[in-house]
């Protein structure tokens, strides 16, 4: 049943990946990037940390629920294994001002894309589902929430996110900006 339910994700992945890449190509060299997930304790802070480490100048992460919480121990360990630090992170909730600040909003699933769109008023940033940037064949379009699912779920989630974040790191990080400046 699961294989049938996610069949469109697998079949349309190439087209969605091309469309997401086109959206990123329309942005300037230093866009304001907002990364969203449900609680802002696992996926979005990991993405923010990776992008900051790559030299992306303006990036922030937010969630839809539960401000003031630290990342769970499983997230800290999985992030550390991949060279990212989440120890100082404290969750924050997204506001309309955050969405309007951004040039691009990176989300983990369709529901978050719809909620981000609803928050935007006058200014409509590009909204990209992170899973659409995966260079490998996919099972699901969404980046699954690993919260409460153990160490292996965090490791798998963050490993997929590393693959998906690579185009953002290459385009907007230190290497991407220096390559663009030398053209």
Coordinates of C-alpha atoms in Angstrom, one line a residue:
X1 CA 0.0 0.0 0.0
X2 CA 2.8 2.4 0.9
X3 CA 4.5 1.8 -2.4
X4 CA 1.4 2.7 -4.3
X5 CA 0.7 5.8 -2.2
X6 CA 4.2 7.2 -2.9
X7 CA 4.3 6.2 -6.5
X8 CA 3.7 9.8 -7.8
X9 CA 6.6 11.0 -5.6
X10 CA 8.9 8.5 -7.4
X11 CA 7.6 9.1 -10.9
X12 CA 7.5 12.9 -10.7
X13 CA 10.8 13.4 -8.9
X14 CA 12.9 14.3 -11.9
X15 CA 10.4 16.9 -13.1
X16 CA 10.1 18.3 -9.5
X17 CA 13.8 18.4 -9.1
X18 CA 14.3 20.4 -12.3
X19 CA 11.5 22.8 -11.3
X20 CA 13.1 23.3 -7.8
X21 CA 16.5 23.9 -9.4
X22 CA 15.0 26.5 -11.7
X23 CA 13.5 28.3 -8.7
X24 CA 16.9 28.4 -7.1
X25 CA 18.5 29.7 -10.3
X26 CA 16.3 32.7 -10.3
X27 CA 17.6 33.9 -6.9
X28 CA 20.5 36.3 -6.5
X29 CA 23.9 35.2 -5.1
X30 CA 23.0 35.9 -1.5
X31 CA 19.3 35.2 -0.9
X32 CA 17.6 35.2 2.5
X33 CA 16.8 31.5 3.3
X34 CA 14.2 30.4 5.8
X35 CA 14.1 26.7 6.6
X36 CA 10.9 25.4 8.2
X37 CA 9.9 22.2 9.9
X38 CA 7.2 21.3 12.4
X39 CA 8.9 21.9 15.7
X40 CA 12.2 23.6 14.8
X41 CA 14.2 21.1 16.9
X42 CA 15.5 18.5 14.4
X43 CA 15.3 19.1 10.7
X44 CA 15.3 22.8 10.2
X45 CA 18.0 23.6 12.7
X46 CA 20.2 20.9 11.1
X47 CA 19.7 22.5 7.7
X48 CA 20.4 25.9 9.1
X49 CA 23.6 24.7 10.7
X50 CA 24.8 23.0 7.5
X51 CA 24.1 26.0 5.4
X52 CA 25.8 28.4 7.8
X53 CA 28.8 26.1 7.9
X54 CA 28.9 26.2 4.1
X55 CA 29.0 30.0 4.2
X56 CA 25.4 30.8 3.4
X57 CA 25.2 34.4 4.6
X58 CA 21.5 34.8 5.5
X59 CA 19.7 31.8 6.8
X60 CA 17.4 31.1 9.7
X61 CA 15.2 28.3 10.8
X62 CA 11.8 28.2 12.4
X63 CA 8.9 25.8 13.2
X64 CA 5.2 25.9 13.5
X65 CA 4.9 24.7 17.2
X66 CA 6.7 24.8 20.5
X67 CA 9.1 27.7 21.0
X68 CA 11.9 27.6 23.5
X69 CA 12.9 24.0 23.2
X70 CA 16.4 22.5 22.6
X71 CA 17.1 19.8 20.1
X72 CA 16.7 16.3 21.4
X73 CA 19.8 14.2 22.2
X74 CA 19.4 12.0 19.1
X75 CA 19.4 15.1 16.9
X76 CA 22.5 16.4 18.6
X77 CA 24.4 13.1 18.1
X78 CA 23.3 12.7 14.5
X79 CA 24.2 16.3 13.7
X80 CA 27.6 16.0 15.4
X81 CA 28.4 12.8 13.4
X82 CA 27.9 14.9 10.2
X83 CA 29.9 17.9 11.5
X84 CA 27.1 20.2 12.6
X85 CA 26.5 21.7 16.0
X86 CA 23.0 22.0 17.4
X87 CA 23.8 22.3 21.1
X88 CA 23.1 26.0 21.3
X89 CA 19.9 25.8 19.3
X90 CA 16.5 26.8 20.9
X91 CA 13.3 26.5 18.8
X92 CA 11.4 29.5 17.5
X93 CA 8.0 29.7 15.8
X94 CA 7.6 31.1 12.4
X95 CA 5.8 34.4 11.8
X96 CA 4.5 36.2 8.8
X97 CA 7.4 38.6 9.1
X98 CA 9.8 35.6 8.8
X99 CA 8.2 34.4 5.6
X100 CA 8.1 37.9 4.2
X101 CA 11.8 38.4 5.1
X102 CA 12.8 35.3 3.0
X103 CA 13.6 35.1 -0.7
X104 CA 13.2 31.3 -0.5
X105 CA 11.5 29.1 2.1
X106 CA 12.7 25.6 2.3
X107 CA 10.0 23.2 3.8
X108 CA 10.0 19.5 4.5
X109 CA 6.5 18.6 3.2
X110 CA 3.4 19.9 1.4
X111 CA 1.5 20.9 4.5
X112 CA 4.4 23.1 5.5
X113 CA 4.5 24.6 2.0
X114 CA 0.8 25.5 2.3
X115 CA 1.2 27.0 5.8
X116 CA 4.1 29.1 4.6
X117 CA 2.2 30.3 1.6
X118 CA -0.7 31.3 3.9
X119 CA 1.6 33.3 6.1
X120 CA 3.0 35.3 3.3
X121 CA 1.0 38.5 2.7
X122 CA 2.4 41.0 0.2
X123 CA 5.7 39.4 -0.6
X124 CA 5.7 35.9 -2.0
X125 CA 9.0 34.1 -1.6
X126 CA 9.9 31.0 -3.6
X127 CA 8.9 27.9 -1.7
X128 CA 10.9 24.7 -2.3
X129 CA 10.4 21.3 -0.7
X130 CA 13.8 20.1 0.4
X131 CA 13.1 16.5 -0.8
X132 CA 12.7 17.8 -4.4
X133 CA 16.5 18.6 -4.4
X134 CA 17.5 15.0 -3.7
X135 CA 19.9 13.8 -6.4
X136 CA 19.1 10.2 -5.8
X137 CA 15.9 8.2 -6.6
X138 CA 13.4 8.7 -3.8
X139 CA 10.8 6.7 -1.9
X140 CA 8.9 9.8 -0.6
X141 CA 9.0 13.4 -1.5
X142 CA 8.7 14.6 2.1
X143 CA 11.7 14.7 4.5
X144 CA 10.3 12.4 7.3
X145 CA 10.3 13.8 10.8
X146 CA 12.7 11.6 12.8
X147 CA 11.5 12.9 16.2
X148 CA 10.8 10.0 18.6
X149 CA 11.9 7.4 16.2
X150 CA 15.4 6.7 17.5
X151 CA 19.0 7.1 16.4
X152 CA 18.7 5.2 13.1
X153 CA 15.8 7.5 11.9
X154 CA 17.9 10.6 12.7
X155 CA 20.9 9.2 10.9
X156 CA 18.9 8.4 7.8
X157 CA 17.0 11.7 7.8
X158 CA 20.1 13.8 8.2
X159 CA 22.0 11.8 5.6
X160 CA 19.2 12.5 3.1
X161 CA 19.2 16.2 4.1
X162 CA 22.9 16.4 3.4
X163 CA 22.3 15.2 -0.2
X164 CA 19.4 17.6 -0.6
X165 CA 21.2 20.6 0.8
X166 CA 24.2 20.3 -1.5
X167 CA 22.7 22.4 -4.3
X168 CA 22.0 25.2 -1.8
X169 CA 25.5 25.0 -0.3
X170 CA 27.1 25.0 -3.8
X171 CA 25.0 27.8 -5.2
X172 CA 24.8 30.1 -2.2
X173 CA 27.7 29.1 0.1
X174 CA 31.3 30.4 -0.1
X175 CA 32.3 28.2 -3.1
X176 CA 29.2 29.2 -5.1
X177 CA 29.6 32.9 -4.4
X178 CA 33.4 32.8 -5.3
X179 CA 32.7 30.9 -8.5
X180 CA 30.0 33.4 -9.5
X181 CA 32.3 36.3 -8.8
X182 CA 35.0 34.9 -11.0
X183 CA 32.8 34.6 -14.1

